[in-house]
Amino acid sequence: MANASASTGRVASKHARSATPSVSFLNSLAPQAPLLLPFSFAVPLHFAATMADPREEELRQELSDCVMNNWFFCVAGVALAVPIGVRMKSYMPVVALGLAGTMLDILNGYDKCKDQRAALESYMRSKEAFGQQHTSLEHHLARQQAAAAQLDRQQGGGEGD
C-alpha cells in the first residue's frame, strides 16, 4: 500500500505541476526582446515584467492607452448589425460587423497615435545607442544626491570615532 500511495502521490504532483506552468517555462517560450510590428501596440510579448526603466513603461502605457481608447466603429458596427441579425435570425452579422468595427478601431488608433509611437521608438533607439544607460536629468541628479549622501555618511562616521 505504501508503494501505491507513493506512486499515486507522484502522479498527483505531476498533474499539479502540469496544470500550472512555471514562470521559468513561460520565460523560455517568450522572446527576449519586445516584438514591434507595424501594427503592434508596442507591448512586449514576454510574460514577466522585466522592464526596469520607468520612462519606457510610461511611454508604452501611453501608447497602449491611446490605441485601445477607440471604440466608435465597434459600437457602430454592432448597432448596425443587431437589426440585420434580428431580421436574418442569425448572429453572423453581429459577429462580422463587430469584428470589422474592432479592426477599424485598431487601425484608427494606429493612425491617431503616431506621436506616442514615435516617442517610444526614439527612446528605444537612444537607449540602444547609449548602451541602456539612464541619460535623464532625474537619474543624474539622483546619482549626485546618492554620492553626496554617501560622502556625508563617511565624513559623519569619521567624526564619531
PDB file of N, CA, C and O in Angstrom, residues 47-102:
ATOM      1  N   PHE A  47       6.166  37.352 -20.652  1.00  0.00           N
ATOM      2  CA  PHE A  47       5.165  37.290 -19.602  1.00  0.00           C
ATOM      3  C   PHE A  47       5.610  37.996 -18.325  1.00  0.00           C
ATOM      4  O   PHE A  47       4.793  38.585 -17.639  1.00  0.00           O
ATOM      5  N   ALA A  48       6.856  37.920 -17.985  1.00  0.00           N
ATOM      6  CA  ALA A  48       7.326  38.542 -16.753  1.00  0.00           C
ATOM      7  C   ALA A  48       7.596  40.017 -16.994  1.00  0.00           C
ATOM      8  O   ALA A  48       8.054  40.411 -18.050  1.00  0.00           O
ATOM      9  N   ALA A  49       7.302  40.831 -16.014  1.00  0.00           N
ATOM     10  CA  ALA A  49       7.552  42.270 -16.133  1.00  0.00           C
ATOM     11  C   ALA A  49       9.043  42.504 -15.867  1.00  0.00           C
ATOM     12  O   ALA A  49       9.477  42.600 -14.733  1.00  0.00           O
ATOM     13  N   THR A  50       9.810  42.578 -16.943  1.00  0.00           N
ATOM     14  CA  THR A  50      11.252  42.706 -16.792  1.00  0.00           C
ATOM     15  C   THR A  50      11.736  44.119 -17.047  1.00  0.00           C
ATOM     16  O   THR A  50      12.921  44.376 -16.976  1.00  0.00           O
ATOM     17  N   MET A  51      10.829  45.023 -17.373  1.00  0.00           N
ATOM     18  CA  MET A  51      11.243  46.392 -17.644  1.00  0.00           C
ATOM     19  C   MET A  51      11.579  47.087 -16.333  1.00  0.00           C
ATOM     20  O   MET A  51      10.747  47.160 -15.430  1.00  0.00           O
ATOM     21  N   ALA A  52      12.790  47.576 -16.222  1.00  0.00           N
ATOM     22  CA  ALA A  52      13.205  48.273 -15.025  1.00  0.00           C
ATOM     23  C   ALA A  52      13.214  49.781 -15.250  1.00  0.00           C
ATOM     24  O   ALA A  52      13.428  50.534 -14.326  1.00  0.00           O
ATOM     25  N   ASP A  53      12.987  50.206 -16.472  1.00  0.00           N
ATOM     26  CA  ASP A  53      13.063  51.608 -16.822  1.00  0.00           C
ATOM     27  C   ASP A  53      11.668  52.232 -16.732  1.00  0.00           C
ATOM     28  O   ASP A  53      10.783  51.896 -17.522  1.00  0.00           O
ATOM     29  N   PRO A  54      11.445  53.140 -15.786  1.00  0.00           N
ATOM     30  CA  PRO A  54      10.102  53.708 -15.632  1.00  0.00           C
ATOM     31  C   PRO A  54       9.673  54.560 -16.825  1.00  0.00           C
ATOM     32  O   PRO A  54       8.490  54.616 -17.153  1.00  0.00           O
ATOM     33  N   ARG A  55      10.602  55.206 -17.498  1.00  0.00           N
ATOM     34  CA  ARG A  55      10.250  56.026 -18.662  1.00  0.00           C
ATOM     35  C   ARG A  55       9.723  55.147 -19.800  1.00  0.00           C
ATOM     36  O   ARG A  55       8.743  55.496 -20.464  1.00  0.00           O
ATOM     37  N   GLU A  56      10.372  54.006 -20.011  1.00  0.00           N
ATOM     38  CA  GLU A  56       9.913  53.092 -21.050  1.00  0.00           C
ATOM     39  C   GLU A  56       8.524  52.556 -20.720  1.00  0.00           C
ATOM     40  O   GLU A  56       7.654  52.485 -21.598  1.00  0.00           O
ATOM     41  N   GLU A  57       8.301  52.190 -19.467  1.00  0.00           N
ATOM     42  CA  GLU A  57       6.986  51.720 -19.056  1.00  0.00           C
ATOM     43  C   GLU A  57       5.930  52.797 -19.275  1.00  0.00           C
ATOM     44  O   GLU A  57       4.822  52.512 -19.730  1.00  0.00           O
ATOM     45  N   GLU A  58       6.272  54.037 -18.936  1.00  0.00           N
ATOM     46  CA  GLU A  58       5.340  55.151 -19.106  1.00  0.00           C
ATOM     47  C   GLU A  58       4.991  55.356 -20.583  1.00  0.00           C
ATOM     48  O   GLU A  58       3.815  55.521 -20.934  1.00  0.00           O
ATOM     49  N   LEU A  59       6.000  55.334 -21.447  1.00  0.00           N
ATOM     50  CA  LEU A  59       5.752  55.510 -22.880  1.00  0.00           C
ATOM     51  C   LEU A  59       4.916  54.372 -23.457  1.00  0.00           C
ATOM     52  O   LEU A  59       4.020  54.592 -24.267  1.00  0.00           O
ATOM     53  N   ARG A  60       5.206  53.144 -23.033  1.00  0.00           N
ATOM     54  CA  ARG A  60       4.430  52.002 -23.506  1.00  0.00           C
ATOM     55  C   ARG A  60       2.979  52.085 -23.029  1.00  0.00           C
ATOM     56  O   ARG A  60       2.055  51.767 -23.769  1.00  0.00           O
ATOM     57  N   GLN A  61       2.788  52.517 -21.785  1.00  0.00           N
ATOM     58  CA  GLN A  61       1.432  52.637 -21.256  1.00  0.00           C
ATOM     59  C   GLN A  61       0.654  53.727 -21.987  1.00  0.00           C
ATOM     60  O   GLN A  61      -0.522  53.555 -22.302  1.00  0.00           O
ATOM     61  N   GLU A  62       1.317  54.861 -22.278  1.00  0.00           N
ATOM     62  CA  GLU A  62       0.653  55.931 -23.027  1.00  0.00           C
ATOM     63  C   GLU A  62       0.228  55.452 -24.418  1.00  0.00           C
ATOM     64  O   GLU A  62      -0.883  55.732 -24.861  1.00  0.00           O
ATOM     65  N   LEU A  63       1.114  54.725 -25.098  1.00  0.00           N
ATOM     66  CA  LEU A  63       0.787  54.217 -26.430  1.00  0.00           C
ATOM     67  C   LEU A  63      -0.353  53.203 -26.364  1.00  0.00           C
ATOM     68  O   LEU A  63      -1.282  53.241 -27.174  1.00  0.00           O
ATOM     69  N   SER A  64      -0.301  52.317 -25.402  1.00  0.00           N
ATOM     70  CA  SER A  64      -1.355  51.321 -25.251  1.00  0.00           C
ATOM     71  C   SER A  64      -2.694  51.983 -24.950  1.00  0.00           C
ATOM     72  O   SER A  64      -3.728  51.618 -25.536  1.00  0.00           O
ATOM     73  N   ASP A  65      -2.704  52.959 -24.062  1.00  0.00           N
ATOM     74  CA  ASP A  65      -3.945  53.669 -23.745  1.00  0.00           C
ATOM     75  C   ASP A  65      -4.488  54.402 -24.962  1.00  0.00           C
ATOM     76  O   ASP A  65      -5.697  54.423 -25.203  1.00  0.00           O
ATOM     77  N   CYS A  66      -3.604  55.018 -25.732  1.00  0.00           N
ATOM     78  CA  CYS A  66      -4.031  55.754 -26.923  1.00  0.00           C
ATOM     79  C   CYS A  66      -4.657  54.818 -27.958  1.00  0.00           C
ATOM     80  O   CYS A  66      -5.725  55.100 -28.494  1.00  0.00           O
ATOM     81  N   VAL A  67      -4.017  53.688 -28.215  1.00  0.00           N
ATOM     82  CA  VAL A  67      -4.519  52.765 -29.229  1.00  0.00           C
ATOM     83  C   VAL A  67      -5.819  52.107 -28.770  1.00  0.00           C
ATOM     84  O   VAL A  67      -6.765  51.968 -29.544  1.00  0.00           O
ATOM     85  N   MET A  68      -5.883  51.722 -27.508  1.00  0.00           N
ATOM     86  CA  MET A  68      -7.044  50.986 -27.022  1.00  0.00           C
ATOM     87  C   MET A  68      -8.203  51.883 -26.603  1.00  0.00           C
ATOM     88  O   MET A  68      -9.226  51.390 -26.148  1.00  0.00           O
ATOM     89  N   ASN A  69      -8.065  53.194 -26.742  1.00  0.00           N
ATOM     90  CA  ASN A  69      -9.115  54.109 -26.325  1.00  0.00           C
ATOM     91  C   ASN A  69     -10.130  54.366 -27.438  1.00  0.00           C
ATOM     92  O   ASN A  69     -10.958  55.258 -27.324  1.00  0.00           O
ATOM     93  N   ASN A  70     -10.096  53.617 -28.504  1.00  0.00           N
ATOM     94  CA  ASN A  70     -11.026  53.783 -29.615  1.00  0.00           C
ATOM     95  C   ASN A  70     -12.112  52.727 -29.517  1.00  0.00           C
ATOM     96  O   ASN A  70     -11.823  51.548 -29.339  1.00  0.00           O
ATOM     97  N   TRP A  71     -13.353  53.143 -29.655  1.00  0.00           N
ATOM     98  CA  TRP A  71     -14.464  52.205 -29.547  1.00  0.00           C
ATOM     99  C   TRP A  71     -15.605  52.528 -30.512  1.00  0.00           C
ATOM    100  O   TRP A  71     -16.551  51.770 -30.631  1.00  0.00           O
ATOM    101  N   PHE A  72     -15.525  53.626 -31.225  1.00  0.00           N
ATOM    102  CA  PHE A  72     -16.655  54.101 -32.020  1.00  0.00           C
ATOM    103  C   PHE A  72     -17.077  53.106 -33.101  1.00  0.00           C
ATOM    104  O   PHE A  72     -18.265  52.780 -33.236  1.00  0.00           O
ATOM    105  N   PHE A  73     -16.142  52.609 -33.906  1.00  0.00           N
ATOM    106  CA  PHE A  73     -16.500  51.748 -35.028  1.00  0.00           C
ATOM    107  C   PHE A  73     -17.053  50.403 -34.559  1.00  0.00           C
ATOM    108  O   PHE A  73     -17.946  49.842 -35.210  1.00  0.00           O
ATOM    109  N   CYS A  74     -16.547  49.893 -33.455  1.00  0.00           N
ATOM    110  CA  CYS A  74     -17.065  48.626 -32.925  1.00  0.00           C
ATOM    111  C   CYS A  74     -18.514  48.788 -32.489  1.00  0.00           C
ATOM    112  O   CYS A  74     -19.377  47.966 -32.826  1.00  0.00           O
ATOM    113  N   VAL A  75     -18.797  49.855 -31.748  1.00  0.00           N
ATOM    114  CA  VAL A  75     -20.165  50.101 -31.292  1.00  0.00           C
ATOM    115  C   VAL A  75     -21.084  50.363 -32.486  1.00  0.00           C
ATOM    116  O   VAL A  75     -22.213  49.849 -32.547  1.00  0.00           O
ATOM    117  N   ALA A  76     -20.613  51.142 -33.463  1.00  0.00           N
ATOM    118  CA  ALA A  76     -21.430  51.428 -34.643  1.00  0.00           C
ATOM    119  C   ALA A  76     -21.707  50.155 -35.444  1.00  0.00           C
ATOM    120  O   ALA A  76     -22.833  49.943 -35.926  1.00  0.00           O
ATOM    121  N   GLY A  77     -20.700  49.294 -35.580  1.00  0.00           N
ATOM    122  CA  GLY A  77     -20.890  48.038 -36.313  1.00  0.00           C
ATOM    123  C   GLY A  77     -21.892  47.134 -35.634  1.00  0.00           C
ATOM    124  O   GLY A  77     -22.762  46.548 -36.291  1.00  0.00           O
ATOM    125  N   VAL A  78     -21.811  47.016 -34.317  1.00  0.00           N
ATOM    126  CA  VAL A  78     -22.758  46.169 -33.594  1.00  0.00           C
ATOM    127  C   VAL A  78     -24.157  46.778 -33.639  1.00  0.00           C
ATOM    128  O   VAL A  78     -25.155  46.065 -33.821  1.00  0.00           O
ATOM    129  N   ALA A  79     -24.246  48.108 -33.476  1.00  0.00           N
ATOM    130  CA  ALA A  79     -25.558  48.764 -33.521  1.00  0.00           C
ATOM    131  C   ALA A  79     -26.218  48.593 -34.895  1.00  0.00           C
ATOM    132  O   ALA A  79     -27.433  48.419 -34.986  1.00  0.00           O
ATOM    133  N   LEU A  80     -25.423  48.627 -35.937  1.00  0.00           N
ATOM    134  CA  LEU A  80     -25.957  48.417 -37.276  1.00  0.00           C
ATOM    135  C   LEU A  80     -26.321  46.954 -37.504  1.00  0.00           C
ATOM    136  O   LEU A  80     -27.306  46.641 -38.185  1.00  0.00           O
ATOM    137  N   ALA A  81     -25.567  46.051 -36.906  1.00  0.00           N
ATOM    138  CA  ALA A  81     -25.753  44.626 -37.168  1.00  0.00           C
ATOM    139  C   ALA A  81     -26.912  44.016 -36.379  1.00  0.00           C
ATOM    140  O   ALA A  81     -27.463  42.998 -36.813  1.00  0.00           O
ATOM    141  N   VAL A  82     -27.284  44.599 -35.253  1.00  0.00           N
ATOM    142  CA  VAL A  82     -28.356  43.998 -34.453  1.00  0.00           C
ATOM    143  C   VAL A  82     -29.680  43.928 -35.233  1.00  0.00           C
ATOM    144  O   VAL A  82     -30.292  42.853 -35.295  1.00  0.00           O
ATOM    145  N   PRO A  83     -30.153  45.014 -35.850  1.00  0.00           N
ATOM    146  CA  PRO A  83     -31.402  44.877 -36.609  1.00  0.00           C
ATOM    147  C   PRO A  83     -31.276  43.915 -37.794  1.00  0.00           C
ATOM    148  O   PRO A  83     -32.213  43.166 -38.107  1.00  0.00           O
ATOM    149  N   ILE A  84     -30.108  43.912 -38.440  1.00  0.00           N
ATOM    150  CA  ILE A  84     -29.895  42.987 -39.562  1.00  0.00           C
ATOM    151  C   ILE A  84     -29.905  41.547 -39.054  1.00  0.00           C
ATOM    152  O   ILE A  84     -30.509  40.663 -39.670  1.00  0.00           O
ATOM    153  N   GLY A  85     -29.254  41.312 -37.914  1.00  0.00           N
ATOM    154  CA  GLY A  85     -29.224  39.970 -37.338  1.00  0.00           C
ATOM    155  C   GLY A  85     -30.593  39.500 -36.899  1.00  0.00           C
ATOM    156  O   GLY A  85     -30.933  38.321 -37.040  1.00  0.00           O
ATOM    157  N   VAL A  86     -31.424  40.409 -36.365  1.00  0.00           N
ATOM    158  CA  VAL A  86     -32.776  40.036 -35.969  1.00  0.00           C
ATOM    159  C   VAL A  86     -33.598  39.672 -37.198  1.00  0.00           C
ATOM    160  O   VAL A  86     -34.340  38.686 -37.201  1.00  0.00           O
ATOM    161  N   ARG A  87     -33.436  40.458 -38.233  1.00  0.00           N
ATOM    162  CA  ARG A  87     -34.199  40.190 -39.460  1.00  0.00           C
ATOM    163  C   ARG A  87     -33.766  38.861 -40.103  1.00  0.00           C
ATOM    164  O   ARG A  87     -34.604  38.103 -40.599  1.00  0.00           O
ATOM    165  N   MET A  88     -32.455  38.585 -40.080  1.00  0.00           N
ATOM    166  CA  MET A  88     -31.946  37.342 -40.676  1.00  0.00           C
ATOM    167  C   MET A  88     -32.037  36.154 -39.707  1.00  0.00           C
ATOM    168  O   MET A  88     -31.788  35.019 -40.099  1.00  0.00           O
ATOM    169  N   LYS A  89     -32.351  36.436 -38.434  1.00  0.00           N
ATOM    170  CA  LYS A  89     -32.379  35.414 -37.378  1.00  0.00           C
ATOM    171  C   LYS A  89     -31.040  34.687 -37.299  1.00  0.00           C
ATOM    172  O   LYS A  89     -30.960  33.460 -37.304  1.00  0.00           O
ATOM    173  N   SER A  90     -29.980  35.510 -37.226  1.00  0.00           N
ATOM    174  CA  SER A  90     -28.616  34.978 -37.189  1.00  0.00           C
ATOM    175  C   SER A  90     -27.720  35.918 -36.398  1.00  0.00           C
ATOM    176  O   SER A  90     -27.957  37.133 -36.349  1.00  0.00           O
ATOM    177  N   TYR A  91     -26.692  35.337 -35.773  1.00  0.00           N
ATOM    178  CA  TYR A  91     -25.698  36.148 -35.062  1.00  0.00           C
ATOM    179  C   TYR A  91     -24.543  36.578 -35.963  1.00  0.00           C
ATOM    180  O   TYR A  91     -23.711  37.370 -35.560  1.00  0.00           O
ATOM    181  N   MET A  92     -24.483  36.045 -37.151  1.00  0.00           N
ATOM    182  CA  MET A  92     -23.346  36.311 -38.029  1.00  0.00           C
ATOM    183  C   MET A  92     -23.151  37.794 -38.361  1.00  0.00           C
ATOM    184  O   MET A  92     -22.013  38.264 -38.370  1.00  0.00           O
ATOM    185  N   PRO A  93     -24.196  38.577 -38.631  1.00  0.00           N
ATOM    186  CA  PRO A  93     -23.954  39.999 -38.885  1.00  0.00           C
ATOM    187  C   PRO A  93     -23.342  40.715 -37.680  1.00  0.00           C
ATOM    188  O   PRO A  93     -22.477  41.581 -37.836  1.00  0.00           O
ATOM    189  N   VAL A  94     -23.779  40.343 -36.482  1.00  0.00           N
ATOM    190  CA  VAL A  94     -23.229  40.964 -35.272  1.00  0.00           C
ATOM    191  C   VAL A  94     -21.756  40.612 -35.139  1.00  0.00           C
ATOM    192  O   VAL A  94     -20.912  41.480 -34.852  1.00  0.00           O
ATOM    193  N   VAL A  95     -21.434  39.352 -35.350  1.00  0.00           N
ATOM    194  CA  VAL A  95     -20.036  38.919 -35.245  1.00  0.00           C
ATOM    195  C   VAL A  95     -19.189  39.594 -36.319  1.00  0.00           C
ATOM    196  O   VAL A  95     -18.124  40.163 -36.028  1.00  0.00           O
ATOM    197  N   ALA A  96     -19.660  39.572 -37.551  1.00  0.00           N
ATOM    198  CA  ALA A  96     -18.865  40.110 -38.659  1.00  0.00           C
ATOM    199  C   ALA A  96     -18.668  41.615 -38.533  1.00  0.00           C
ATOM    200  O   ALA A  96     -17.542  42.124 -38.640  1.00  0.00           O
ATOM    201  N   LEU A  97     -19.744  42.353 -38.302  1.00  0.00           N
ATOM    202  CA  LEU A  97     -19.612  43.807 -38.213  1.00  0.00           C
ATOM    203  C   LEU A  97     -18.936  44.240 -36.911  1.00  0.00           C
ATOM    204  O   LEU A  97     -18.252  45.259 -36.881  1.00  0.00           O
ATOM    205  N   GLY A  98     -19.110  43.458 -35.844  1.00  0.00           N
ATOM    206  CA  GLY A  98     -18.388  43.760 -34.599  1.00  0.00           C
ATOM    207  C   GLY A  98     -16.886  43.599 -34.775  1.00  0.00           C
ATOM    208  O   GLY A  98     -16.097  44.445 -34.346  1.00  0.00           O
ATOM    209  N   LEU A  99     -16.476  42.522 -35.424  1.00  0.00           N
ATOM    210  CA  LEU A  99     -15.047  42.322 -35.690  1.00  0.00           C
ATOM    211  C   LEU A  99     -14.500  43.345 -36.680  1.00  0.00           C
ATOM    212  O   LEU A  99     -13.380  43.845 -36.514  1.00  0.00           O
ATOM    213  N   ALA A 100     -15.280  43.663 -37.706  1.00  0.00           N
ATOM    214  CA  ALA A 100     -14.829  44.668 -38.667  1.00  0.00           C
ATOM    215  C   ALA A 100     -14.679  46.033 -37.986  1.00  0.00           C
ATOM    216  O   ALA A 100     -13.723  46.769 -38.241  1.00  0.00           O
ATOM    217  N   GLY A 101     -15.631  46.365 -37.107  1.00  0.00           N
ATOM    218  CA  GLY A 101     -15.538  47.623 -36.369  1.00  0.00           C
ATOM    219  C   GLY A 101     -14.338  47.651 -35.439  1.00  0.00           C
ATOM    220  O   GLY A 101     -13.660  48.673 -35.322  1.00  0.00           O
ATOM    221  N   THR A 102     -14.047  46.528 -34.798  1.00  0.00           N
ATOM    222  CA  THR A 102     -12.873  46.453 -33.928  1.00  0.00           C
ATOM    223  C   THR A 102     -11.601  46.644 -34.732  1.00  0.00           C
ATOM    224  O   THR A 102     -10.684  47.352 -34.303  1.00  0.00           O
TER     225      THR A 102
END
